[in-house]
CSV table of C-alpha atoms and ligand atoms in Angstrom, one decimal:
chain,number,residue,atom,x,y,z
R,1,MET,CA,119.5,138.1,90.2
R,2,TYR,CA,122.7,139.2,88.4
R,3,GLU,CA,125.8,139.5,90.6
R,4,ILE,CA,128.3,142.2,90.2
R,5,LEU,CA,131.7,140.5,90.0
R,6,LEU,CA,133.8,143.6,89.8
R,7,LYS,CA,133.3,147.4,90.2
R,8,GLN,CA,135.8,150.0,89.0
R,9,ASP,CA,135.4,153.8,89.4
R,10,LEU,CA,136.9,154.8,86.1
R,11,VAL,CA,136.6,158.6,86.9
R,12,PRO,CA,134.7,160.2,89.8
R,13,ASN,CA,131.3,159.9,88.1
R,14,ILE,CA,131.8,157.1,85.6
R,15,HIS,CA,131.8,153.5,86.9
R,16,LEU,CA,132.4,150.0,85.4
R,17,PHE,CA,130.5,146.9,86.5
R,18,LYS,CA,131.4,143.4,85.4
R,19,VAL,CA,128.1,141.5,85.8
R,20,VAL,CA,127.5,137.7,85.8
R,21,ALA,CA,125.1,137.3,82.9
R,22,PRO,CA,126.0,134.2,80.8
R,23,ALA,CA,123.0,134.3,78.5
R,24,VAL,CA,123.8,137.9,77.5
R,25,ALA,CA,127.5,137.2,77.2
R,26,LYS,CA,126.8,134.4,74.8
R,27,LYS,CA,124.9,136.5,72.3
R,28,ALA,CA,126.3,140.1,72.8
R,29,LYS,CA,127.6,141.9,69.8
R,30,PRO,CA,129.2,145.4,69.5
R,31,GLY,CA,126.6,148.2,69.6
R,32,GLN,CA,124.0,146.3,71.5
R,33,PHE,CA,122.6,147.2,74.9
R,34,VAL,CA,121.0,145.8,78.0
R,35,VAL,CA,118.0,147.1,80.0
R,36,VAL,CA,118.9,147.2,83.7
R,37,ARG,CA,116.6,147.4,86.7
R,38,ILE,CA,118.2,147.6,90.1
R,39,ASP,CA,115.3,146.1,92.1
R,40,GLU,CA,111.6,145.4,91.6
R,41,LYS,CA,110.6,149.0,92.2
R,42,GLY,CA,113.4,150.4,90.1
R,43,GLU,CA,113.3,152.2,86.8
R,44,ARG,CA,114.4,150.4,83.6
R,45,ILE,CA,117.5,152.0,82.0
R,46,PRO,CA,119.4,151.0,78.9
R,47,LEU,CA,123.2,150.7,79.0
R,48,THR,CA,125.4,149.6,76.2
R,49,VAL,CA,127.6,146.5,76.5
R,50,ALA,CA,131.2,147.7,76.8
R,51,ASP,CA,132.7,144.2,76.9
R,52,TRP,CA,131.7,140.6,77.5
R,53,ASP,CA,133.4,137.3,78.2
R,54,GLU,CA,131.5,134.2,77.0
R,55,LYS,CA,133.8,131.8,78.9
R,56,GLU,CA,133.4,133.7,82.2
R,57,GLY,CA,129.7,134.4,81.5
R,58,SER,CA,130.2,138.1,82.3
R,59,VAL,CA,129.2,141.3,80.7
R,60,THR,CA,130.8,144.7,81.3
R,61,ILE,CA,128.7,147.9,81.5
R,62,VAL,CA,130.1,151.5,82.0
R,63,PHE,CA,127.7,154.2,83.2
R,64,MET,CA,127.8,157.8,84.1
R,65,GLU,CA,125.9,159.2,87.1
R,66,VAL,CA,123.4,161.6,85.7
R,67,GLY,CA,120.2,161.0,87.8
R,68,THR,CA,118.4,158.8,90.3
R,69,THR,CA,118.9,155.4,88.8
R,70,THR,CA,122.6,155.8,87.8
R,71,ALA,CA,123.3,157.4,91.2
R,72,ARG,CA,121.6,154.4,92.9
R,73,LEU,CA,123.5,152.0,90.7
R,74,ALA,CA,126.8,153.7,91.6
R,75,LEU,CA,126.2,152.8,95.3
R,76,LEU,CA,126.3,149.1,94.5
R,77,LYS,CA,129.5,147.1,95.1
R,78,ALA,CA,131.1,143.9,94.0
R,79,GLY,CA,129.0,141.1,95.6
R,80,ASN,CA,125.7,143.0,95.3
R,81,SER,CA,123.1,141.9,92.7
R,82,ILE,CA,120.9,143.6,90.1
R,83,ALA,CA,117.3,142.4,89.7
R,84,ASP,CA,117.1,142.6,85.9
R,85,PHE,CA,119.7,142.6,83.2
R,86,VAL,CA,117.9,142.0,79.9
R,87,GLY,CA,119.6,141.7,76.6
R,88,PRO,CA,121.3,141.8,74.3
R,89,LEU,CA,118.9,144.3,72.7
R,90,GLY,CA,119.0,146.4,69.6
R,91,LEU,CA,120.7,145.8,66.3
R,92,PRO,CA,124.5,145.2,66.4
R,93,THR,CA,126.7,147.8,64.7
R,94,HIS,CA,127.2,146.9,61.1
R,95,ILE,CA,130.8,145.6,60.7
R,96,GLU,CA,132.6,145.1,57.4
R,97,LYS,CA,135.8,146.1,55.8
R,98,PHE,CA,135.1,149.7,54.8
R,99,GLY,CA,138.8,150.9,54.6
R,100,THR,CA,139.5,153.7,57.0
R,101,VAL,CA,137.1,154.3,59.9
R,102,VAL,CA,137.2,157.2,62.2
R,103,CYS,CA,135.8,156.4,65.7
R,104,VAL,CA,134.8,159.5,67.6
R,105,ALA,CA,134.0,159.1,71.3
R,106,GLY,CA,132.9,161.7,73.8
R,107,GLY,CA,132.7,161.2,77.5
R,108,VAL,CA,131.2,157.9,78.5
R,109,GLY,CA,131.0,157.1,74.7
R,110,ALA,CA,134.5,155.7,75.0
R,111,ALA,CA,133.1,152.5,76.5
R,112,PRO,CA,130.5,151.5,73.9
R,113,ILE,CA,132.9,152.5,71.0
R,114,ALA,CA,135.7,150.3,72.2
R,115,PRO,CA,134.2,146.9,71.2
R,116,ILE,CA,133.0,148.4,67.9
R,117,ALA,CA,136.6,149.7,67.1
R,118,TRP,CA,137.9,146.2,67.9
R,119,ALA,CA,135.4,144.5,65.6
R,120,LEU,CA,136.1,147.0,62.8
R,121,LYS,CA,139.9,146.4,63.3
R,122,LYS,CA,139.4,142.6,63.1
R,123,ALA,CA,137.4,143.1,59.9
R,124,GLY,CA,140.6,144.7,58.4
R,125,ASN,CA,139.9,148.4,58.7
R,126,LYS,CA,142.4,151.1,59.6
R,127,ILE,CA,141.1,152.8,62.8
R,128,ILE,CA,141.6,156.4,63.6
R,129,SER,CA,140.1,157.3,67.0
R,130,ILE,CA,139.3,160.7,68.4
R,131,LEU,CA,138.6,160.6,72.1
R,132,GLY,CA,137.2,163.7,73.9
R,133,ALA,CA,136.3,164.8,77.4
R,134,ARG,CA,135.6,168.0,79.2
R,135,SER,CA,138.7,167.7,81.3
R,136,LYS,CA,141.7,165.3,81.9
R,137,ASP,CA,140.1,163.9,85.1
R,138,LEU,CA,137.0,162.8,83.1
R,139,LEU,CA,139.0,160.8,80.5
R,140,PHE,CA,139.2,157.0,80.6
R,141,TRP,CA,140.1,154.0,78.4
R,142,GLU,CA,142.7,156.1,76.5
R,143,ASP,CA,145.0,153.0,76.7
R,144,LYS,CA,142.3,150.6,75.4
R,145,LEU,CA,141.5,152.9,72.4
R,146,ARG,CA,145.3,153.4,71.7
R,147,ARG,CA,145.8,149.7,71.5
R,148,VAL,CA,143.1,149.3,68.8
R,149,SER,CA,143.8,152.5,66.9
R,150,ASP,CA,146.4,153.1,64.1
R,151,GLN,CA,146.1,156.8,65.2
R,152,LEU,CA,144.6,158.3,68.4
R,153,ILE,CA,143.8,162.0,68.9
R,154,VAL,CA,142.8,163.0,72.4
R,155,THR,CA,141.0,166.3,73.1
R,156,THR,CA,139.9,168.1,76.3
R,157,ASP,CA,137.6,171.1,76.2
R,158,ASP,CA,139.7,172.9,78.8
R,159,GLY,CA,143.1,171.8,77.4
R,160,THR,CA,144.2,170.0,80.6
R,161,TYR,CA,145.3,167.0,78.5
R,162,GLY,CA,145.9,166.3,74.8
R,163,ARG,CA,144.7,168.9,72.3
R,164,LYS,CA,142.5,171.8,73.6
R,165,GLY,CA,139.1,171.9,72.0
R,166,VAL,CA,136.3,169.6,70.9
R,167,VAL,CA,136.4,166.4,68.9
R,168,THR,CA,134.9,168.0,65.7
R,169,GLU,CA,138.0,170.1,65.2
R,170,PRO,CA,140.5,167.3,64.5
R,171,LEU,CA,137.7,165.4,62.7
R,172,LYS,CA,137.3,168.4,60.2
R,173,GLU,CA,141.1,168.7,59.8
R,174,LEU,CA,141.4,165.0,59.1
R,175,LEU,CA,138.7,165.1,56.4
R,176,ALA,CA,140.1,168.3,54.9
R,177,SER,CA,143.7,166.9,54.9
R,178,GLY,CA,142.8,164.5,52.0
R,179,GLU,CA,143.0,161.4,54.2
R,180,LYS,CA,140.6,158.9,52.6
R,181,VAL,CA,138.0,158.3,55.3
R,182,ASP,CA,135.3,155.7,54.4
R,183,GLN,CA,133.1,155.9,57.5
R,184,VAL,CA,132.8,157.8,60.7
R,185,ILE,CA,131.2,156.4,63.8
R,186,SER,CA,130.3,158.8,66.6
R,187,ILE,CA,129.1,157.9,70.1
R,188,GLY,CA,128.6,160.4,72.9
R,189,PRO,CA,126.3,163.2,74.0
R,190,VAL,CA,123.6,164.1,71.4
R,191,VAL,CA,125.1,167.5,70.7
R,192,MET,CA,128.5,165.9,70.0
R,193,MET,CA,127.0,163.3,67.6
R,194,LYS,CA,124.9,166.0,65.9
R,195,PHE,CA,128.0,168.2,65.2
R,196,CYS,CA,130.1,165.3,64.1
R,197,ALA,CA,127.4,164.5,61.5
R,198,LYS,CA,127.3,168.2,60.5
R,199,THR,CA,131.1,168.2,60.1
R,200,THR,CA,131.2,165.1,57.9
R,201,GLU,CA,128.1,166.0,55.7
R,202,PRO,CA,129.9,168.5,53.4
R,203,PHE,CA,132.6,165.8,52.8
R,204,GLY,CA,130.0,163.1,52.0
R,205,VAL,CA,131.4,160.7,54.5
R,206,LYS,CA,128.8,158.3,55.9
R,207,THR,CA,128.5,158.9,59.7
R,208,ILE,CA,126.9,156.4,62.0
R,209,VAL,CA,125.6,157.6,65.4
R,210,SER,CA,124.3,155.6,68.3
R,211,LEU,CA,121.1,157.3,69.4
R,212,ASN,CA,120.1,157.4,73.1
R,213,PRO,CA,116.4,158.5,73.4
R,214,ILE,CA,114.5,157.6,76.5
R,215,MET,CA,113.7,153.9,76.5
R,216,VAL,CA,111.4,151.8,78.7
R,217,ASP,CA,110.9,148.2,77.5
R,218,GLY,CA,113.7,148.2,74.9
R,219,THR,CA,111.8,145.8,72.7
R,220,GLY,CA,109.6,148.0,70.4
R,221,MET,CA,106.4,147.8,72.5
R,222,CYS,CA,106.0,151.2,74.2
R,223,GLY,CA,107.1,153.7,71.5
R,224,CYS,CA,109.0,155.8,74.0
R,225,CYS,CA,112.2,155.7,72.0
R,226,ARG,CA,110.6,157.1,68.8
R,227,VAL,CA,113.1,159.1,66.6
R,228,ALA,CA,112.8,160.5,63.1
R,229,VAL,CA,115.4,159.4,60.6
R,230,GLY,CA,115.2,160.3,56.9
R,231,GLY,CA,111.6,161.6,57.6
R,232,LYS,CA,110.5,158.2,58.9
R,233,THR,CA,109.6,157.3,62.4
R,234,LYS,CA,111.9,154.6,63.9
R,235,PHE,CA,112.1,153.0,67.3
R,236,ALA,CA,115.7,153.3,68.4
R,237,CYS,CA,115.5,150.1,70.5
R,238,VAL,CA,114.6,147.7,67.6
R,239,ASP,CA,115.5,149.7,64.4
R,240,GLY,CA,118.8,151.1,66.0
R,241,PRO,CA,120.4,152.4,68.2
R,242,ASP,CA,122.7,153.0,65.2
R,243,PHE,CA,121.5,155.3,62.5
R,244,ASP,CA,122.8,157.5,59.6
R,245,GLY,CA,123.7,160.7,61.4
R,246,HIS,CA,123.0,162.8,58.3
R,247,GLN,CA,119.3,161.6,58.3
R,248,VAL,CA,118.5,162.1,62.0
R,249,ASP,CA,116.1,164.8,63.2
R,250,TRP,CA,118.3,166.1,66.0
R,251,ASP,CA,115.9,168.8,67.3
R,252,LEU,CA,113.2,166.2,67.9
R,253,LEU,CA,115.7,163.8,69.6
R,254,SER,CA,116.9,166.7,71.9
R,255,ALA,CA,113.3,167.8,72.7
R,256,ARG,CA,112.1,164.2,73.5
R,257,GLN,CA,115.1,163.6,75.7
R,258,ARG,CA,114.1,166.6,77.9
R,259,ILE,CA,110.4,165.7,78.2
R,260,TYR,CA,110.7,164.4,81.8
R,261,LEU,CA,113.3,166.9,83.1
R,262,ASP,CA,111.0,168.2,85.9
R,263,GLU,CA,110.1,164.7,87.0
R,264,GLU,CA,113.8,163.6,86.9
R,265,LYS,CA,114.8,166.6,89.0
R,266,CYS,CA,112.1,165.9,91.5
R,267,SER,CA,112.9,162.2,91.7
R,268,PHE,CA,116.6,163.0,92.2
R,269,GLU,CA,115.9,165.5,95.0
R,270,GLN,CA,113.5,163.1,96.7
R,271,TRP,CA,116.1,160.3,96.5
R,272,GLN,CA,118.9,162.5,97.9
R,273,ARG,CA,116.6,163.3,100.9
R,274,ASN,CA,116.2,159.6,101.5
R,275,VAL,CA,119.7,158.6,100.5
R,276,HIS,CA,121.1,157.8,104.0
R,277,PRO,CA,119.1,154.7,104.7
R,278,GLU,CA,120.0,153.4,101.3
R,279,VAL,CA,123.7,154.0,101.7
R,280,LYS,CA,123.5,152.2,105.0
R,281,ALA,CA,121.8,149.2,103.4
R,282,HIS,CA,124.4,149.0,100.7
R,283,GLY,CA,127.2,149.4,103.3
R,284,LYS,CA,126.1,146.0,104.5
R,285,ALA,CA,127.0,144.4,101.2
R,286,LYS,CA,129.7,141.7,100.9
R,287,SER,CA,132.5,143.8,99.6
Q,301,FAD,C1,120.6,152.5,73.8
Q,301,FAD,C2,121.1,153.3,74.9
Q,301,FAD,C3,122.4,153.0,75.4
Q,301,FAD,C4,122.9,153.7,76.5
Q,301,FAD,N1,124.1,153.3,77.0
Q,301,FAD,C5,124.6,154.0,78.0
Q,301,FAD,C6,125.9,153.6,78.5
Q,301,FAD,O1,126.5,152.7,78.1
Q,301,FAD,N2,126.4,154.4,79.6
Q,301,FAD,C7,125.7,155.4,80.1
Q,301,FAD,O2,126.2,156.1,81.0
Q,301,FAD,N3,124.5,155.8,79.6
Q,301,FAD,C8,123.9,155.1,78.6
Q,301,FAD,N4,122.7,155.5,78.1
Q,301,FAD,C9,122.0,156.6,78.8
Q,301,FAD,C10,121.4,156.1,80.1
Q,301,FAD,O3,120.4,155.1,79.8
Q,301,FAD,C11,120.8,157.3,80.9
Q,301,FAD,O4,121.9,158.1,81.3
Q,301,FAD,C12,120.0,156.8,82.2
Q,301,FAD,O5,118.8,156.2,81.8
Q,301,FAD,C13,119.7,157.9,83.1
Q,301,FAD,O6,118.9,157.5,84.1
Q,301,FAD,P1,118.9,158.2,85.5
Q,301,FAD,O7,117.7,157.8,86.3
Q,301,FAD,O8,120.2,158.1,86.2
Q,301,FAD,O9,118.8,159.8,85.2
Q,301,FAD,P2,117.5,160.7,85.0
Q,301,FAD,O10,117.6,161.9,85.9
Q,301,FAD,O11,116.2,159.9,85.0
Q,301,FAD,O12,117.7,161.2,83.5
Q,301,FAD,C14,118.8,161.9,83.1
Q,301,FAD,C15,118.8,161.9,81.5
Q,301,FAD,O13,119.0,160.6,81.1
Q,301,FAD,C16,118.1,160.3,80.0
Q,301,FAD,N5,117.3,159.1,80.5
Q,301,FAD,C17,116.5,159.1,81.6
Q,301,FAD,N6,115.9,157.9,81.6
Q,301,FAD,C18,116.2,157.2,80.5
Q,301,FAD,C19,115.8,156.0,80.0
Q,301,FAD,N7,115.0,155.1,80.6
Q,301,FAD,N8,116.4,155.6,78.8
Q,301,FAD,C20,117.3,156.4,78.2
Q,301,FAD,N9,117.7,157.6,78.6
Q,301,FAD,C21,117.1,158.0,79.8
Q,301,FAD,C22,117.3,161.5,79.7
Q,301,FAD,O14,117.9,162.2,78.7
Q,301,FAD,C23,117.4,162.3,81.0
Q,301,FAD,O15,117.2,163.7,80.8
Q,301,FAD,C24,122.2,154.8,77.0
Q,301,FAD,C25,120.9,155.1,76.5
Q,301,FAD,C26,120.4,154.4,75.4
Q,301,FAD,C27,119.1,154.8,74.9
Q,302,FES,S1,111.9,151.5,74.3
Q,302,FES,FE1,109.8,151.0,74.0
Q,302,FES,S2,109.6,150.9,71.8
Q,302,FES,FE2,111.7,151.3,72.2
């Protein structure tokens, strides 16, 4: 069992867990993920490592409540334990001195991009970050990204904080301004990563995206995470999750992500009907 050392509610629907997982902490690299299962009957879900501390033997994950498993996870508290915490999985993000790298994060993507930005900074890159959220109350880790960035631009869709609009607008302006950008890395909702890639393509700037298809085993066995990149079939869990955004078949990814929508809705409604005993059980937890 993997004990939760710390829980923080970053915004109402996004939570941070620091989990005791020394073997994962020892090997984790930016861009990798873990597969988490709450209990023996639970579904396996992939979550990216947002931070780790080899000395403490802990790994930090940040997750957004979107359905049954993430809502169940959100009910856990410090002192509770998770049955499985497998990783680190996937290929680490490629880090080298590129020159100037623009890190674009949307919503919960701020968490996985933070360690990548730090590693790129340590490798000698100039970091320009663009952080976007729908609204001010859904923004988190602005301070963390500001610390690692030479320049930070914050956007909110509704204009409640920072610049009003979506992340692709400042990205396009930056590229058009003549600023020499050597690479863009974009992590967030599929639609955001797709439009970041579409924005950079005419400028010929390599754009890395972290793909999030449905995964089951996370080790290349089930084929569930199949994506098409450059006309070739890839398994995001072992060949990625990072890929060249200009080569990704975005329509296929979006369609495959929606395959189980009816089952997911049904599962969530069923769980909500039964939520009270579960809340009571978790209420008995240590803290
Ligand atoms: C490599 C990778 C890293 C990820 N890292 C993070 C992260 O750091 N933080 C975060 O909040 N989310 C992350 N995700 C997405 C996260 O795994 C899903 O939000 C979660 O699985 C949803 O499960 P659910 O039961 O709560 O929701 P459901 O209602 O079951 O599903 C909601 C939506 O989530 C997606 N999803 C469902 N099951 C899976 C699954 N087994 N694998 C992948 N996607 C699924 C589907 O698009 C689905 O429509 C990552 C996904 C991948 C592939
Ligand atoms: S999750 Fe099974 S092959 Fe990738």
